[in-house]
Amino acid sequence: MPTVLFAAPLLSENASRMVTAIASLPGVRLGVVSTDPQERAPEAVRRAIAAHWRVDDVLDPGQLAWAVESLADRLGRPDRLFGAYEQLQVPLAEVRERLGIAGLPSEAARNFRDKARMKDVLRAAGVPVARHRLAETVADADAFVREVGFPVVVKPPAGAGSVATFRADDASSLAHALEAAPPSGGNPVLVEEFVTGDEHSLETISIDGRQVWHSLTHYYPTPLEVVRNPWIQWCVVLPREVDEPRYDDAKAVGDRALQALGMTTGLTHMEWFRRRDGSVAVSEIAARPPGAQITTLVSRATDTDFVRSWAEVMVFGTFAPPARKYAAGIAFLRAQGPQGGRIRAVHGLERVRHDVKELVVDAQLPTLGAEARPTYEGDGWILVRHPETQVVVEALRDVVSNVRVELA
Ligand SMILES: Nc1ncnc2c1ncn2[C@@H]1O[C@H](COP(=O)(O)OP(=O)(O)O)[C@@H](O)[C@H]1O
Ligand SMILES: [Mg+2]
């Protein structure tokens, strides 16, 4: 009977889904560590948990280790300890090592977390990546830009969610970006050559360092465009043809990248570009489930519960690749109107209902009266699926061009 510990800052809807999926695996006893108190979780989640430990800051390795040891006292020695939150990956690996719990080594976790280190490891392994410089001074950054030319991307070395990632097209926008996040020895910024092309993801399941399954998506447009333009209603498409030869190069690059970074067992989410010349460049890889509802897209495309599949991989190291029945896609709705306004109306839903109703399998519609959310997941979303990828693409186009979330 495996004892499993799961850690998360918040007991959000996503985390709750993971908790119930893990707890429902045969014979599993689940302990949960979170910053959120247990009462924050829905009743069903609380009932699924064998024990809970609250800490003030789950990202603090000391507090995390203390919580894990306390839960071990109650539940017995943990067989697994993991989480899905990006910033938790290194602290979790460190605690696993300290307590002798199996899982991704901290050395590998650091390769995935530190973007500059990741790019060094990938480039050394012959994986195509954007040129970069970890700049400790403004002069460093300027020297790098003289080498590669504008535009460049400026970002924190361990960011997530496209927060604090900027594109600089000229000297003044670079100066502006560096003023917002002044580089220093202890706090360098990552400057990268700007890669032009289409952006994709590649999800992979590995077991003992071997790729056993993959999936991929197209982002329309790129996450950086989405964050720069808060009104853009954007889409993620999971094509049905993920096994076709046109993606073989990306798959091979992904495989090489995971080998180089030291992936063992789990789900990874790689972001990559198809450059204008057709070549592949890796943007970054995370050793955790993807965001932007991509796990839901996989669930709908395969008619399975992919969160549960992920839990099985993490706990038992087993995975049975599901058949692909559909292409799936999601459109993120984003409010437009005066800054600081609240959502007054959602227009165009009738039209969408008329055009694509049979294709819609999930939706989270914007809440009237709510403030606009600044994140890339937007104020709501509509998820569609169909056996043909092109039908999904057209349905999403219909949604983003007809639905308008009005702020007033
Ligand atoms: N070198 C680059 N060239 C072009 N676009 C980039 C580059 N680096 C990042 N971006 C854009 O910025 C987004 C966020 O950057 P990323 O490194 O993925 O950070 P995060 O960890 O916050 O997701 C990417 O999805 C991509 O759209
Ligand atoms: Mg990213």
XYZ file of C-alpha atoms and ligand atoms in Angstrom:
436
model
C 0.000 0.000 0.000
C 1.959 3.022 -1.228
C 2.105 6.150 0.876
C 2.145 9.190 -1.363
C 2.729 12.832 -0.439
C 1.584 15.641 -2.719
C 2.553 19.289 -2.250
C 0.952 22.438 -3.652
C 0.760 26.075 -2.595
C -2.991 26.395 -3.118
C -5.750 23.821 -3.069
C -7.001 25.256 -6.349
C -9.391 23.532 -8.712
C -6.394 22.091 -10.593
C -4.629 20.889 -7.451
C -7.893 19.446 -6.120
C -8.346 17.439 -9.306
C -4.839 16.044 -8.905
C -5.395 15.223 -5.241
C -8.583 13.272 -5.953
C -6.938 11.473 -8.898
C -3.959 10.357 -6.785
C -6.116 9.380 -3.811
C -8.372 7.263 -6.030
C -5.500 5.029 -7.201
C -5.712 1.509 -5.788
C -4.247 1.164 -2.308
C -2.815 4.692 -2.165
C -2.703 6.584 1.114
C -2.320 10.266 0.357
C -0.902 13.014 2.519
C -1.074 16.614 1.301
C 1.127 19.582 2.173
C -0.151 23.020 1.230
C -0.086 26.666 2.183
C -3.860 26.700 1.863
C -5.643 25.329 4.919
C -7.468 22.048 4.392
C -10.825 23.810 4.769
C -10.165 25.610 1.479
C -10.599 22.354 -0.448
C -13.984 20.941 -1.450
C -15.485 18.297 0.846
C -14.727 15.448 -1.594
C -11.055 16.399 -1.610
C -10.863 16.568 2.181
C -12.398 13.117 2.450
C -9.882 11.682 -0.045
C -6.861 12.814 1.993
C -5.449 10.565 4.747
C -3.615 13.472 6.378
C -2.940 17.139 5.691
C -0.168 19.457 6.872
C -0.366 23.209 6.472
C 2.750 25.357 6.197
C 3.130 29.126 5.889
C 5.237 28.789 2.771
C 5.377 25.500 0.937
C 8.185 26.837 -1.288
C 10.499 27.138 1.732
C 12.576 23.905 1.673
C 12.858 23.888 5.487
C 9.104 24.132 6.000
C 8.478 21.603 3.244
C 10.900 19.091 4.831
C 9.297 19.630 8.233
C 5.832 19.012 6.804
C 6.975 15.869 4.986
C 8.620 14.475 8.137
C 5.522 15.256 10.177
C 3.290 13.465 7.675
C 5.746 10.535 7.609
C 5.309 10.248 11.392
C 1.588 9.898 10.903
C 1.335 7.874 7.693
C 4.600 5.979 7.638
C 7.578 6.381 5.365
C 6.485 7.976 2.050
C 7.113 6.007 -1.153
C 6.496 9.058 -3.338
C 6.674 12.821 -2.908
C 5.759 15.105 -5.776
C 3.815 18.147 -6.931
C 2.848 19.870 -10.173
C 3.744 23.452 -9.308
C 6.773 24.683 -11.264
C 8.508 26.500 -8.393
C 8.211 23.426 -6.151
C 10.199 21.068 -8.356
C 13.656 21.740 -6.893
C 12.590 21.945 -3.208
C 10.671 18.672 -3.641
C 13.678 16.950 -5.207
C 15.929 18.172 -2.378
C 13.584 16.853 0.288
C 13.280 13.520 -1.545
C 17.028 13.190 -1.531
C 17.347 14.109 2.119
C 14.773 11.509 3.121
C 15.726 8.851 0.574
C 12.450 8.982 -1.397
C 12.648 7.877 -5.047
C 11.982 10.461 -7.775
C 13.635 12.927 -10.163
C 17.120 13.823 -8.805
C 17.627 17.456 -7.717
C 20.420 17.786 -10.284
C 17.885 17.086 -13.051
C 15.196 19.216 -11.392
C 17.636 22.149 -11.484
C 18.288 21.538 -15.183
C 14.576 21.956 -15.824
C 14.100 24.928 -13.506
C 17.025 27.185 -14.327
C 16.531 28.444 -17.870
C 20.165 29.487 -18.431
C 21.509 26.192 -17.104
C 18.917 24.342 -19.214
C 20.090 26.087 -22.361
C 23.746 25.340 -21.558
C 22.968 21.635 -21.065
C 20.826 21.508 -24.212
C 23.316 23.312 -26.419
C 26.130 21.032 -25.200
C 23.968 18.065 -26.216
C 23.424 19.467 -29.696
C 19.796 20.462 -29.075
C 18.897 23.638 -31.020
C 18.110 26.532 -28.656
C 18.150 30.326 -28.864
C 21.504 31.915 -28.073
C 21.467 33.406 -24.585
C 23.500 35.313 -22.001
C 22.983 35.328 -18.265
C 23.706 39.029 -17.785
C 24.935 40.300 -14.430
C 25.258 43.898 -15.609
C 23.644 46.167 -18.159
C 26.982 46.198 -20.024
C 26.833 42.366 -20.253
C 23.379 42.554 -21.777
C 24.441 45.287 -24.214
C 27.489 43.271 -25.314
C 25.312 40.238 -25.989
C 22.846 42.286 -28.014
C 25.728 43.625 -30.119
C 26.526 39.970 -30.965
C 23.029 38.738 -31.817
C 21.168 41.941 -32.742
C 17.614 43.025 -31.912
C 15.009 41.885 -31.112
C 15.876 40.051 -27.896
C 13.865 38.584 -25.049
C 14.608 39.551 -21.446
C 13.361 37.252 -18.682
C 14.060 36.065 -15.157
C 16.175 32.857 -15.155
C 13.474 30.962 -13.251
C 10.222 32.592 -14.380
C 6.919 30.928 -15.168
C 3.649 31.863 -16.807
C 5.282 34.422 -19.130
C 5.360 36.847 -16.207
C 8.203 39.383 -16.405
C 9.202 38.200 -19.890
C 9.763 41.108 -22.281
C 10.614 41.541 -25.911
C 13.014 44.392 -26.603
C 13.115 45.678 -30.183
C 15.631 48.471 -29.701
C 18.067 50.033 -27.247
C 15.436 52.079 -25.444
C 13.060 49.142 -24.891
C 16.036 47.071 -23.673
C 17.023 49.823 -21.249
C 13.432 49.972 -20.081
C 13.265 46.192 -19.495
C 16.563 46.240 -17.594
C 15.397 49.136 -15.445
C 12.338 47.131 -14.465
C 14.546 44.193 -13.429
C 18.065 45.555 -12.828
C 20.633 42.755 -13.271
C 23.264 42.084 -10.622
C 25.703 39.347 -9.616
C 23.181 37.733 -7.288
C 20.252 38.502 -9.541
C 21.188 38.102 -13.197
C 18.675 38.443 -16.038
C 18.477 36.104 -18.969
C 18.768 37.745 -22.393
C 17.946 35.623 -25.435
C 18.039 35.961 -29.165
C 14.425 36.374 -30.376
C 13.226 33.283 -32.205
C 10.769 33.986 -35.019
C 8.329 31.259 -35.895
C 5.289 29.313 -34.754
C 5.178 28.180 -31.154
C 4.200 24.700 -30.016
C 4.271 22.466 -27.013
C 5.338 18.840 -26.786
C 4.121 16.723 -23.894
C 6.007 13.522 -23.138
C 5.606 10.698 -20.693
C 8.876 9.065 -19.684
C 9.328 5.943 -17.640
C 12.802 5.220 -16.273
C 14.281 7.667 -18.785
C 12.514 6.227 -21.819
C 9.854 8.112 -23.836
C 6.674 6.037 -23.909
C 4.174 8.582 -25.222
C 3.966 12.071 -26.665
C 1.432 14.691 -27.603
C 1.778 18.225 -28.927
C -0.076 21.460 -29.477
C -0.033 24.598 -31.621
C -0.291 27.977 -29.886
C -2.117 30.737 -31.808
C -0.513 33.229 -31.316
C 2.555 32.853 -29.052
C 2.241 33.247 -25.250
C 4.416 36.361 -25.357
C 2.037 38.044 -27.828
C -0.840 37.002 -25.566
C 0.684 38.578 -22.473
C 1.731 41.728 -24.368
C -1.791 42.203 -25.720
C -4.302 41.570 -22.929
C -7.244 41.702 -25.345
C -6.082 38.852 -27.584
C -8.365 35.840 -27.426
C -5.980 33.011 -28.115
C -6.148 29.314 -28.828
C -4.323 26.070 -28.211
C -4.932 23.259 -30.689
C -4.074 19.630 -30.100
C -4.085 18.070 -33.580
C -5.150 14.501 -34.077
C -2.099 13.840 -36.259
C 0.567 13.944 -33.530
C 2.157 10.761 -34.899
C 2.590 12.084 -38.441
C 6.134 12.376 -39.898
C 5.925 16.198 -40.007
C 6.402 16.217 -36.230
C 9.172 13.599 -36.152
C 11.919 16.231 -35.963
C 10.336 17.910 -32.929
C 9.847 14.531 -31.262
C 13.483 13.585 -31.849
C 14.683 16.953 -30.517
C 12.450 16.487 -27.473
C 13.859 13.038 -26.869
C 17.442 14.281 -27.044
C 16.585 17.202 -24.768
C 15.044 14.964 -22.104
C 18.038 12.623 -22.179
C 20.391 15.573 -21.744
C 18.424 17.081 -18.857
C 18.231 13.746 -17.045
C 14.526 12.979 -17.163
C 13.551 9.798 -15.309
C 9.835 9.116 -14.789
C 7.018 11.618 -15.255
C 5.262 14.022 -17.575
C 7.128 16.867 -19.253
C 5.958 19.959 -21.095
C 8.347 21.357 -23.706
C 7.802 24.620 -25.569
C 9.372 24.809 -29.001
C 9.394 26.897 -32.155
C 9.079 25.973 -35.793
C 11.368 28.608 -37.269
C 10.577 30.242 -40.606
C 13.170 28.009 -42.274
C 11.351 24.921 -40.999
C 13.866 24.009 -38.297
C 12.996 23.315 -34.662
C 14.268 25.348 -31.695
C 13.546 24.418 -28.087
C 12.308 27.249 -25.891
C 12.065 25.516 -22.511
C 11.059 22.286 -20.815
C 9.279 21.723 -17.529
C 9.172 18.420 -15.650
C 5.522 18.741 -14.651
C 2.056 18.708 -16.230
C 1.382 21.547 -18.686
C -0.821 24.560 -17.958
C -3.278 26.289 -20.313
C -5.741 23.385 -19.913
C -3.522 21.148 -22.050
C -4.131 18.171 -19.732
C -7.864 18.663 -20.337
C -7.240 18.792 -24.091
C -5.431 15.441 -23.871
C -8.281 13.993 -21.773
C -10.881 15.089 -24.327
C -8.810 13.986 -27.348
C -8.403 10.501 -25.909
C -11.627 10.188 -23.914
C -9.624 9.382 -20.800
C -8.819 11.114 -17.523
C -5.291 12.261 -18.255
C -4.806 13.644 -14.747
C -5.389 10.132 -13.441
C -2.979 8.731 -16.042
C -0.342 11.206 -14.841
C -0.976 10.135 -11.240
C -0.448 6.479 -12.241
C 2.825 7.366 -13.922
C 4.036 9.224 -10.828
C 2.934 6.600 -8.313
C 3.277 3.261 -10.118
C 5.491 4.136 -13.098
C 2.968 2.627 -15.491
C 1.185 4.092 -18.511
C -1.049 2.567 -21.172
C -1.058 4.917 -24.215
C -4.674 5.740 -25.073
C -6.110 5.818 -28.608
C -6.546 9.230 -30.175
C -10.129 9.756 -31.178
C -10.293 13.494 -31.646
C -8.459 16.707 -32.240
C -9.183 19.155 -29.430
C -8.748 22.861 -28.973
C -9.425 25.637 -26.529
C -10.183 29.314 -26.999
C -9.368 31.636 -24.106
C -11.818 34.528 -23.773
C -10.417 37.855 -22.662
C -12.304 40.938 -21.646
C -12.007 44.179 -23.570
C -12.812 47.659 -22.373
C -11.723 50.298 -19.885
C -8.939 49.324 -17.498
C -10.239 48.464 -14.033
C -13.680 47.753 -15.478
C -15.883 44.803 -14.653
C -17.383 42.266 -17.024
C -20.725 43.677 -18.140
C -21.720 41.297 -20.909
C -20.581 38.369 -22.981
C -21.638 38.889 -26.606
C -21.786 36.374 -29.406
C -22.541 33.210 -27.429
C -25.763 32.656 -29.373
C -23.811 32.688 -32.592
C -21.279 30.208 -31.221
C -24.066 27.983 -29.938
C -25.585 28.039 -33.400
C -22.334 27.373 -35.273
C -20.339 24.957 -33.136
C -22.586 23.719 -30.340
C -22.051 19.995 -31.008
C -18.300 20.456 -30.755
C -18.209 22.121 -27.335
C -17.307 19.661 -24.575
C -16.238 21.996 -21.750
C -16.661 25.666 -21.093
C -15.981 28.102 -18.312
C -17.845 31.261 -19.196
C -16.772 34.659 -17.855
C -18.463 35.715 -14.621
C -20.611 38.806 -15.005
C -19.546 41.516 -12.585
C -16.036 40.081 -12.154
C -12.870 42.092 -12.744
C -10.840 41.221 -15.825
C -8.109 38.692 -15.076
C -4.653 39.656 -16.298
C -3.388 36.077 -16.774
C -3.024 34.293 -20.101
C -5.806 31.903 -19.138
C -8.131 34.886 -19.441
C -11.671 35.367 -18.150
C -13.124 32.143 -19.455
C -12.674 29.491 -22.095
C -14.475 27.211 -24.503
C -13.090 23.775 -25.329
C -14.072 21.913 -28.501
C -13.258 18.591 -30.102
C -13.881 16.827 -33.408
C -12.302 13.897 -35.261
C -10.894 16.353 -37.829
C -8.263 18.878 -36.790
C -9.360 21.422 -39.391
C -12.897 21.449 -38.011
C -11.499 22.223 -34.549
C -9.367 25.063 -35.934
C -12.377 26.588 -37.703
C -14.584 26.257 -34.632
C -12.011 28.086 -32.509
C -11.735 30.810 -35.128
C -15.500 31.151 -34.934
C -15.351 31.452 -31.141
C -12.553 34.027 -30.945
C -13.999 36.191 -33.682
C -17.585 36.153 -32.419
C -17.410 36.112 -28.643
C -16.673 39.452 -27.054
C -16.355 39.910 -23.318
C -17.274 43.502 -22.579
C -15.838 45.486 -19.702
C -17.553 48.592 -18.392
N 14.023 33.457 -27.225
C 12.738 33.696 -27.478
N 12.329 34.065 -28.715
C 11.036 34.347 -28.983
N 10.039 34.273 -28.055
C 10.382 33.900 -26.812
C 11.734 33.575 -26.456
N 11.746 33.240 -25.144
C 10.487 33.344 -24.716
N 9.655 33.739 -25.698
C 8.208 33.952 -25.608
O 7.877 34.279 -24.275
C 7.038 33.277 -23.721
C 7.408 33.061 -22.256
O 8.757 32.679 -22.153
P 9.179 31.354 -21.417
O 10.660 31.235 -21.469
O 8.371 30.218 -21.952
O 8.789 31.692 -19.921
P 7.732 31.058 -18.921
O 8.522 30.112 -18.085
O 7.283 32.255 -18.186
O 6.681 30.357 -19.706
C 7.242 32.066 -24.606
O 6.131 31.213 -24.597
C 7.452 32.713 -25.965
O 6.206 33.096 -26.552
Mg 6.917 28.990 -21.098
